[in-house]
């Protein structure tokens, strides 16, 4: 591939991810509003929020690590997007693969954790401790799912996983071939989004939004950007693993939005679990489903 | 009194010649007006009117207004109801922790003039003696419609660049500090260092420093940020 | 007589021991010893051809004891381990020079004994690595065990207790290895590797099982494999700072070296694979793999509970050993390379982490995670080193631990071992949790009043730490360099390495190119930084200017969350820590005590000739059958 072409791809992939991510945030808020019989925010609301937050005049920093943490939180996702193939663009997906992508997605969390740590606010620290605990909860079923898919496909190369599904048509989609893994994956994905009922580390009424408690202005803005990327990455990864990726941008986006709509619609019907209940839940049902699904694949 | 002092605020001349910058400023102002995170400090009965304003009946999220939890994240400090002297300390602390541009909205007549607590010894009567208030919504209590229409008025003022009374707190800090000292005693100090903040963001005005800030400096606990350092800085010997 | 390079190395190393012994009470002995380690490293670098598939270098020295030829030689595997040993020794010794030494003296530590023990450890490790037959391996093994004991016991007090516990285990391990060697000798009639290789083919399943168990447990004790891991954490953590970093980095890996040599090279993975456990579906290899996975999980989650930074890291050291063994047991090209590469990567991370912890301890006097906090403002470089180390230890990009763990994961994926894979991930997650607790409780959060005036660690300590941090990053960016050595080492034990590129590996089922991954990651950080820093100024504030629900914070009330850090998780899993291994150890100890009491009784009554005769009979019977 010509270097210039690759460069354009590497620039476009995070940019598109950000824009689609903002639309996903909008969808999430609209769905929440509709479930609560409200109208919801206007179309450009996510953009307004981000621009406003970055346009604050005075902002509070608790030190260099606080700043760097936010940079890492945004930068890690920007990098991760280039490993996630989209229709017509593969970026450097072939140089990393699925496991690398999963680990690269932990970098933003690590950055956030460091940044929050330096804020010297116990609410934030409790939030991070809970977020890491939640990660321990949902990553176990997620890993079973990832293992199953990669083993069935015989590769960790996402481009190939998608190509195999597209070549065989609907009957070879992950969701048809491995329905149990797909369900377990959906639950794990829901938990990884940190939405209700798995919202233990935000918990506004309890620990004052946990990690975000000391974030003002561009710090909070960075986290809003990160949320856009997070929604996009999670849903696109699910689409790539189970729904055959996308042949065109149209069906790709429809699939991504639909996948995201499922956990989001469930989320706003529930209050919050306690930490140990979340662990118990995630280590029981999705793991059982995943292991049975895995047995079918092996 | 307040109006006369407000007029003294120097009007910053908009930079001419770069239309792009002006468009950008307009965009930021517009976004500010369309995205308002509220921190509601519900000290009295007025809080009861906020849930309907936020939830399905009136849905403030249509206007981009949503509640936030910590002062760092918020743009609007919404004070509903009477402010006792004990609470006022917390309100001022919270206000100072918010990131500018920030707006204070006083709801109910209690914040305007003490309302039915006019004769109480323990209640701060006029909120705008202690912090610059952008908007009062009078009433006992104002209905959600009134709250929303008030907030819409605030949005218009933000969009036009008129809602900048937050700068007044920096530029006339001495006045506000004086009133606070009168109420809480001479050793009153908040954890936020407004004077260095004003210097840092170039928001110093004629009224930033004065006799009250001098009084503050006499007993102030040091509030410098912990800077990263490799070497050793010896503490000055304490006599 | 012409010395080979190996002789030079061993003589150099012996000279270091002598210098430490004779001049150890003089001034600047630390620097002298450090320079001598540097000299040893230079000799080793002269042998660098080994790392690229050169011919083994033999020592001129050979002995004949009771008809057994003893020989010493260096091949790629020895070279690889020796490289890690010497670099670790050089840097940890450097760390100990100057201020650390002075403080150690002030606290009535014996600097002379410390340097002597370090030099002895390095010397004996080199002898072990150079062993050319089973007998010299055994001699080297015992030397290493006792040298290790000496270093662990230097500090006295709790450390001596831990060291005695260690030496009890080590003696048992030595016995078991000796038994194994006796069995091998009975079967092969020689202790030379070539003869054993031939004899292994003819061995019955029972014999092979016996050997795998004897050698496996003997070497496993040094490595801290389950269920022999209990001695390690306390013994390593209580050793004086640089010694702890040295032991933590490489000492246990001697067990892995021996396992590779005996179980993989001599017995062969294929033979081990054919050993079935009756009535179950698993064979000896699966058994080893599962032991490895449990060695990852249990110690890692024990580490999560620790409130002392040194103990936390020492427990992780045990856990990380599991990854190495697991990778090597899978024995495909990716896994074996990953396992062996992890020895290097882990050594760099663990040494850096322990040094950072000891640097903090040097300045603040404590490693208690509930008594620190906010030190990033006072010790930023130590923070940087610790951060690099924990990213490496947890196996996240862009540090080196990611590459080796990635290789292990991939090998498990290719072999279709989901449960082992899951086990490794559970271990990794546990590692992430506990290392965040480590960095948060030490460096982030609120700075305590008593630490206001703390300084950064002195440069004599900082320089080796920074070198290690650099190593962690560079071997993560260019894993091709160490992987070349790893594949040369793998060839000497009969395994093949993967296809290597400078930035990682090339494979038909998914490659890895760290140069690209890290390049993109840093480009991402760059864009993030542009967005972040273009968005207006911010102001650093005092740590008491903090959200507390409207409360006024003061310096005398701590506003920090550190104790019982993962309370929600612990609420669920606290009951799962049953201390079964502790119970096992205690019951064996009381059993031995009981037996020894009984024996004493017999010994007192019966005459000593009878006792001797029965012992001799027993030994003869054991050797013959």
PDB file of N, CA and C in Angstrom, chain C residues 134-135 138 174-191 195-196 199-200 202-217 262 266-267 618-625:
ATOM      1  N   UNK C 134      25.012 -33.770  34.418  1.00  0.00           N
ATOM      2  CA  UNK C 134      24.076 -33.735  35.541  1.00  0.00           C
ATOM      3  C   UNK C 134      24.781 -33.532  36.881  1.00  0.00           C
ATOM      4  N   UNK C 135      25.974 -34.111  37.004  1.00  0.00           N
ATOM      5  CA  UNK C 135      26.658 -33.975  38.286  1.00  0.00           C
ATOM      6  C   UNK C 135      27.080 -32.527  38.532  1.00  0.00           C
ATOM      7  N   UNK C 138      24.189 -30.578  39.488  1.00  0.00           N
ATOM      8  CA  UNK C 138      23.788 -30.743  40.878  1.00  0.00           C
ATOM      9  C   UNK C 138      24.688 -29.930  41.810  1.00  0.00           C
ATOM     10  N   UNK C 174      16.883 -30.368  46.970  1.00  0.00           N
ATOM     11  CA  UNK C 174      18.168 -30.957  46.608  1.00  0.00           C
ATOM     12  C   UNK C 174      18.129 -32.468  46.750  1.00  0.00           C
ATOM     13  N   UNK C 175      17.507 -32.950  47.823  1.00  0.00           N
ATOM     14  CA  UNK C 175      17.362 -34.400  48.025  1.00  0.00           C
ATOM     15  C   UNK C 175      16.629 -35.021  46.854  1.00  0.00           C
ATOM     16  N   UNK C 176      15.542 -34.359  46.498  1.00  0.00           N
ATOM     17  CA  UNK C 176      14.710 -34.946  45.444  1.00  0.00           C
ATOM     18  C   UNK C 176      15.481 -34.975  44.129  1.00  0.00           C
ATOM     19  N   UNK C 177      16.282 -33.916  43.866  1.00  0.00           N
ATOM     20  CA  UNK C 177      17.088 -33.914  42.655  1.00  0.00           C
ATOM     21  C   UNK C 177      18.150 -35.013  42.742  1.00  0.00           C
ATOM     22  N   UNK C 178      18.717 -35.145  43.923  1.00  0.00           N
ATOM     23  CA  UNK C 178      19.751 -36.163  44.086  1.00  0.00           C
ATOM     24  C   UNK C 178      19.173 -37.551  43.840  1.00  0.00           C
ATOM     25  N   UNK C 179      17.970 -37.752  44.379  1.00  0.00           N
ATOM     26  CA  UNK C 179      17.309 -39.022  44.112  1.00  0.00           C
ATOM     27  C   UNK C 179      17.123 -39.233  42.614  1.00  0.00           C
ATOM     28  N   UNK C 180      16.689 -38.186  41.950  1.00  0.00           N
ATOM     29  CA  UNK C 180      16.492 -38.268  40.502  1.00  0.00           C
ATOM     30  C   UNK C 180      17.786 -38.623  39.799  1.00  0.00           C
ATOM     31  N   UNK C 181      18.874 -37.970  40.215  1.00  0.00           N
ATOM     32  CA  UNK C 181      20.159 -38.222  39.564  1.00  0.00           C
ATOM     33  C   UNK C 181      20.593 -39.667  39.795  1.00  0.00           C
ATOM     34  N   UNK C 182      20.356 -40.148  41.015  1.00  0.00           N
ATOM     35  CA  UNK C 182      20.706 -41.541  41.291  1.00  0.00           C
ATOM     36  C   UNK C 182      19.938 -42.485  40.379  1.00  0.00           C
ATOM     37  N   UNK C 183      18.652 -42.201  40.188  1.00  0.00           N
ATOM     38  CA  UNK C 183      17.833 -43.025  39.303  1.00  0.00           C
ATOM     39  C   UNK C 183      18.363 -42.989  37.874  1.00  0.00           C
ATOM     40  N   UNK C 184      18.704 -41.764  37.438  1.00  0.00           N
ATOM     41  CA  UNK C 184      19.202 -41.618  36.072  1.00  0.00           C
ATOM     42  C   UNK C 184      20.499 -42.410  35.917  1.00  0.00           C
ATOM     43  N   UNK C 185      21.336 -42.320  36.940  1.00  0.00           N
ATOM     44  CA  UNK C 185      22.616 -43.019  36.872  1.00  0.00           C
ATOM     45  C   UNK C 185      22.388 -44.527  36.808  1.00  0.00           C
ATOM     46  N   UNK C 186      21.437 -44.986  37.577  1.00  0.00           N
ATOM     47  CA  UNK C 186      21.145 -46.412  37.554  1.00  0.00           C
ATOM     48  C   UNK C 186      20.686 -46.850  36.170  1.00  0.00           C
ATOM     49  N   UNK C 187      19.940 -45.975  35.503  1.00  0.00           N
ATOM     50  CA  UNK C 187      19.395 -46.355  34.197  1.00  0.00           C
ATOM     51  C   UNK C 187      20.418 -46.170  33.081  1.00  0.00           C
ATOM     52  N   UNK C 188      21.203 -45.085  33.136  1.00  0.00           N
ATOM     53  CA  UNK C 188      22.054 -44.776  31.996  1.00  0.00           C
ATOM     54  C   UNK C 188      23.503 -45.178  32.234  1.00  0.00           C
ATOM     55  N   UNK C 189      23.890 -45.351  33.482  1.00  0.00           N
ATOM     56  CA  UNK C 189      25.267 -45.710  33.770  1.00  0.00           C
ATOM     57  C   UNK C 189      26.228 -44.559  33.626  1.00  0.00           C
ATOM     58  N   UNK C 190      25.717 -43.390  33.369  1.00  0.00           N
ATOM     59  CA  UNK C 190      26.575 -42.216  33.202  1.00  0.00           C
ATOM     60  C   UNK C 190      25.730 -40.984  33.468  1.00  0.00           C
ATOM     61  N   UNK C 191      26.386 -39.891  33.741  1.00  0.00           N
ATOM     62  CA  UNK C 191      25.623 -38.666  33.952  1.00  0.00           C
ATOM     63  C   UNK C 191      25.855 -37.661  32.830  1.00  0.00           C
ATOM     64  N   UNK C 195      24.600 -39.710  27.011  1.00  0.00           N
ATOM     65  CA  UNK C 195      24.223 -41.053  27.467  1.00  0.00           C
ATOM     66  C   UNK C 195      22.783 -41.062  27.968  1.00  0.00           C
ATOM     67  N   UNK C 196      22.416 -39.966  28.651  1.00  0.00           N
ATOM     68  CA  UNK C 196      21.060 -39.927  29.213  1.00  0.00           C
ATOM     69  C   UNK C 196      20.029 -39.863  28.099  1.00  0.00           C
ATOM     70  N   UNK C 199      19.425 -43.216  26.979  1.00  0.00           N
ATOM     71  CA  UNK C 199      18.772 -44.052  27.983  1.00  0.00           C
ATOM     72  C   UNK C 199      17.297 -43.698  28.131  1.00  0.00           C
ATOM     73  N   UNK C 200      16.972 -42.416  27.941  1.00  0.00           N
ATOM     74  CA  UNK C 200      15.584 -41.984  28.143  1.00  0.00           C
ATOM     75  C   UNK C 200      14.652 -42.743  27.213  1.00  0.00           C
ATOM     76  N   UNK C 202      14.725 -45.689  26.319  1.00  0.00           N
ATOM     77  CA  UNK C 202      14.439 -47.077  26.736  1.00  0.00           C
ATOM     78  C   UNK C 202      13.713 -47.137  28.070  1.00  0.00           C
ATOM     79  N   UNK C 203      13.520 -45.992  28.690  1.00  0.00           N
ATOM     80  CA  UNK C 203      12.954 -46.017  30.036  1.00  0.00           C
ATOM     81  C   UNK C 203      11.498 -46.429  30.018  1.00  0.00           C
ATOM     82  N   UNK C 204      11.092 -47.094  31.106  1.00  0.00           N
ATOM     83  CA  UNK C 204       9.681 -47.458  31.219  1.00  0.00           C
ATOM     84  C   UNK C 204       8.902 -46.224  31.666  1.00  0.00           C
ATOM     85  N   UNK C 205       7.595 -46.308  31.531  1.00  0.00           N
ATOM     86  CA  UNK C 205       6.750 -45.181  31.911  1.00  0.00           C
ATOM     87  C   UNK C 205       6.895 -44.865  33.396  1.00  0.00           C
ATOM     88  N   UNK C 206       6.960 -45.925  34.190  1.00  0.00           N
ATOM     89  CA  UNK C 206       7.064 -45.722  35.631  1.00  0.00           C
ATOM     90  C   UNK C 206       8.321 -44.964  35.998  1.00  0.00           C
ATOM     91  N   UNK C 207       9.436 -45.389  35.399  1.00  0.00           N
ATOM     92  CA  UNK C 207      10.695 -44.708  35.677  1.00  0.00           C
ATOM     93  C   UNK C 207      10.615 -43.239  35.282  1.00  0.00           C
ATOM     94  N   UNK C 208      10.083 -43.023  34.089  1.00  0.00           N
ATOM     95  CA  UNK C 208      10.007 -41.653  33.590  1.00  0.00           C
ATOM     96  C   UNK C 208       9.139 -40.787  34.499  1.00  0.00           C
ATOM     97  N   UNK C 209       8.026 -41.347  34.944  1.00  0.00           N
ATOM     98  CA  UNK C 209       7.140 -40.632  35.860  1.00  0.00           C
ATOM     99  C   UNK C 209       7.890 -40.223  37.119  1.00  0.00           C
ATOM    100  N   UNK C 210       8.596 -41.221  37.636  1.00  0.00           N
ATOM    101  CA  UNK C 210       9.359 -40.989  38.859  1.00  0.00           C
ATOM    102  C   UNK C 210      10.321 -39.819  38.642  1.00  0.00           C
ATOM    103  N   UNK C 211      11.013 -39.872  37.494  1.00  0.00           N
ATOM    104  CA  UNK C 211      12.018 -38.836  37.230  1.00  0.00           C
ATOM    105  C   UNK C 211      11.372 -37.466  37.078  1.00  0.00           C
ATOM    106  N   UNK C 212      10.269 -37.437  36.328  1.00  0.00           N
ATOM    107  CA  UNK C 212       9.603 -36.145  36.131  1.00  0.00           C
ATOM    108  C   UNK C 212       9.176 -35.568  37.472  1.00  0.00           C
ATOM    109  N   UNK C 213       8.648 -36.432  38.332  1.00  0.00           N
ATOM    110  CA  UNK C 213       8.197 -35.929  39.625  1.00  0.00           C
ATOM    111  C   UNK C 213       9.371 -35.456  40.477  1.00  0.00           C
ATOM    112  N   UNK C 214      10.436 -36.272  40.502  1.00  0.00           N
ATOM    113  CA  UNK C 214      11.576 -35.909  41.360  1.00  0.00           C
ATOM    114  C   UNK C 214      12.222 -34.614  40.873  1.00  0.00           C
ATOM    115  N   UNK C 215      12.545 -34.574  39.594  1.00  0.00           N
ATOM    116  CA  UNK C 215      13.207 -33.376  39.076  1.00  0.00           C
ATOM    117  C   UNK C 215      12.242 -32.186  39.088  1.00  0.00           C
ATOM    118  N   UNK C 216      11.016 -32.457  38.673  1.00  0.00           N
ATOM    119  CA  UNK C 216      10.034 -31.368  38.606  1.00  0.00           C
ATOM    120  C   UNK C 216       9.866 -30.706  39.957  1.00  0.00           C
ATOM    121  N   UNK C 217       9.709 -31.517  41.007  1.00  0.00           N
ATOM    122  CA  UNK C 217       9.492 -30.884  42.313  1.00  0.00           C
ATOM    123  C   UNK C 217      10.778 -30.270  42.824  1.00  0.00           C
ATOM    124  N   UNK C 262      16.686 -30.279  31.983  1.00  0.00           N
ATOM    125  CA  UNK C 262      16.452 -31.683  32.300  1.00  0.00           C
ATOM    126  C   UNK C 262      15.142 -32.171  31.690  1.00  0.00           C
ATOM    127  N   UNK C 266      16.528 -33.101  28.065  1.00  0.00           N
ATOM    128  CA  UNK C 266      16.914 -34.495  28.229  1.00  0.00           C
ATOM    129  C   UNK C 266      15.740 -35.446  28.046  1.00  0.00           C
ATOM    130  N   UNK C 267      14.642 -35.157  28.731  1.00  0.00           N
ATOM    131  CA  UNK C 267      13.513 -36.085  28.652  1.00  0.00           C
ATOM    132  C   UNK C 267      12.664 -35.832  27.411  1.00  0.00           C
ATOM    133  N   UNK C 618      18.779 -49.647  53.595  1.00  0.00           N
ATOM    134  CA  UNK C 618      17.694 -48.879  52.952  1.00  0.00           C
ATOM    135  C   UNK C 618      18.219 -48.166  51.699  1.00  0.00           C
ATOM    136  N   UNK C 619      19.403 -47.559  51.821  1.00  0.00           N
ATOM    137  CA  UNK C 619      19.955 -46.816  50.689  1.00  0.00           C
ATOM    138  C   UNK C 619      20.286 -47.777  49.546  1.00  0.00           C
ATOM    139  N   UNK C 620      20.886 -48.901  49.880  1.00  0.00           N
ATOM    140  CA  UNK C 620      21.228 -49.861  48.828  1.00  0.00           C
ATOM    141  C   UNK C 620      19.961 -50.328  48.117  1.00  0.00           C
ATOM    142  N   UNK C 621      18.970 -50.646  48.917  1.00  0.00           N
ATOM    143  CA  UNK C 621      17.720 -51.117  48.323  1.00  0.00           C
ATOM    144  C   UNK C 621      17.134 -50.057  47.398  1.00  0.00           C
ATOM    145  N   UNK C 622      17.237 -48.828  47.826  1.00  0.00           N
ATOM    146  CA  UNK C 622      16.634 -47.727  47.049  1.00  0.00           C
ATOM    147  C   UNK C 622      17.366 -47.538  45.725  1.00  0.00           C
ATOM    148  N   UNK C 623      18.720 -47.625  45.769  1.00  0.00           N
ATOM    149  CA  UNK C 623      19.493 -47.412  44.552  1.00  0.00           C
ATOM    150  C   UNK C 623      19.273 -48.560  43.578  1.00  0.00           C
ATOM    151  N   UNK C 624      19.218 -49.791  44.115  1.00  0.00           N
ATOM    152  CA  UNK C 624      19.112 -50.949  43.230  1.00  0.00           C
ATOM    153  C   UNK C 624      17.757 -51.003  42.538  1.00  0.00           C
ATOM    154  N   UNK C 625      16.715 -50.768  43.314  1.00  0.00           N
ATOM    155  CA  UNK C 625      15.384 -50.875  42.683  1.00  0.00           C
ATOM    156  C   UNK C 625      14.985 -49.569  42.015  1.00  0.00           C
TER     157      UNK C 625
END
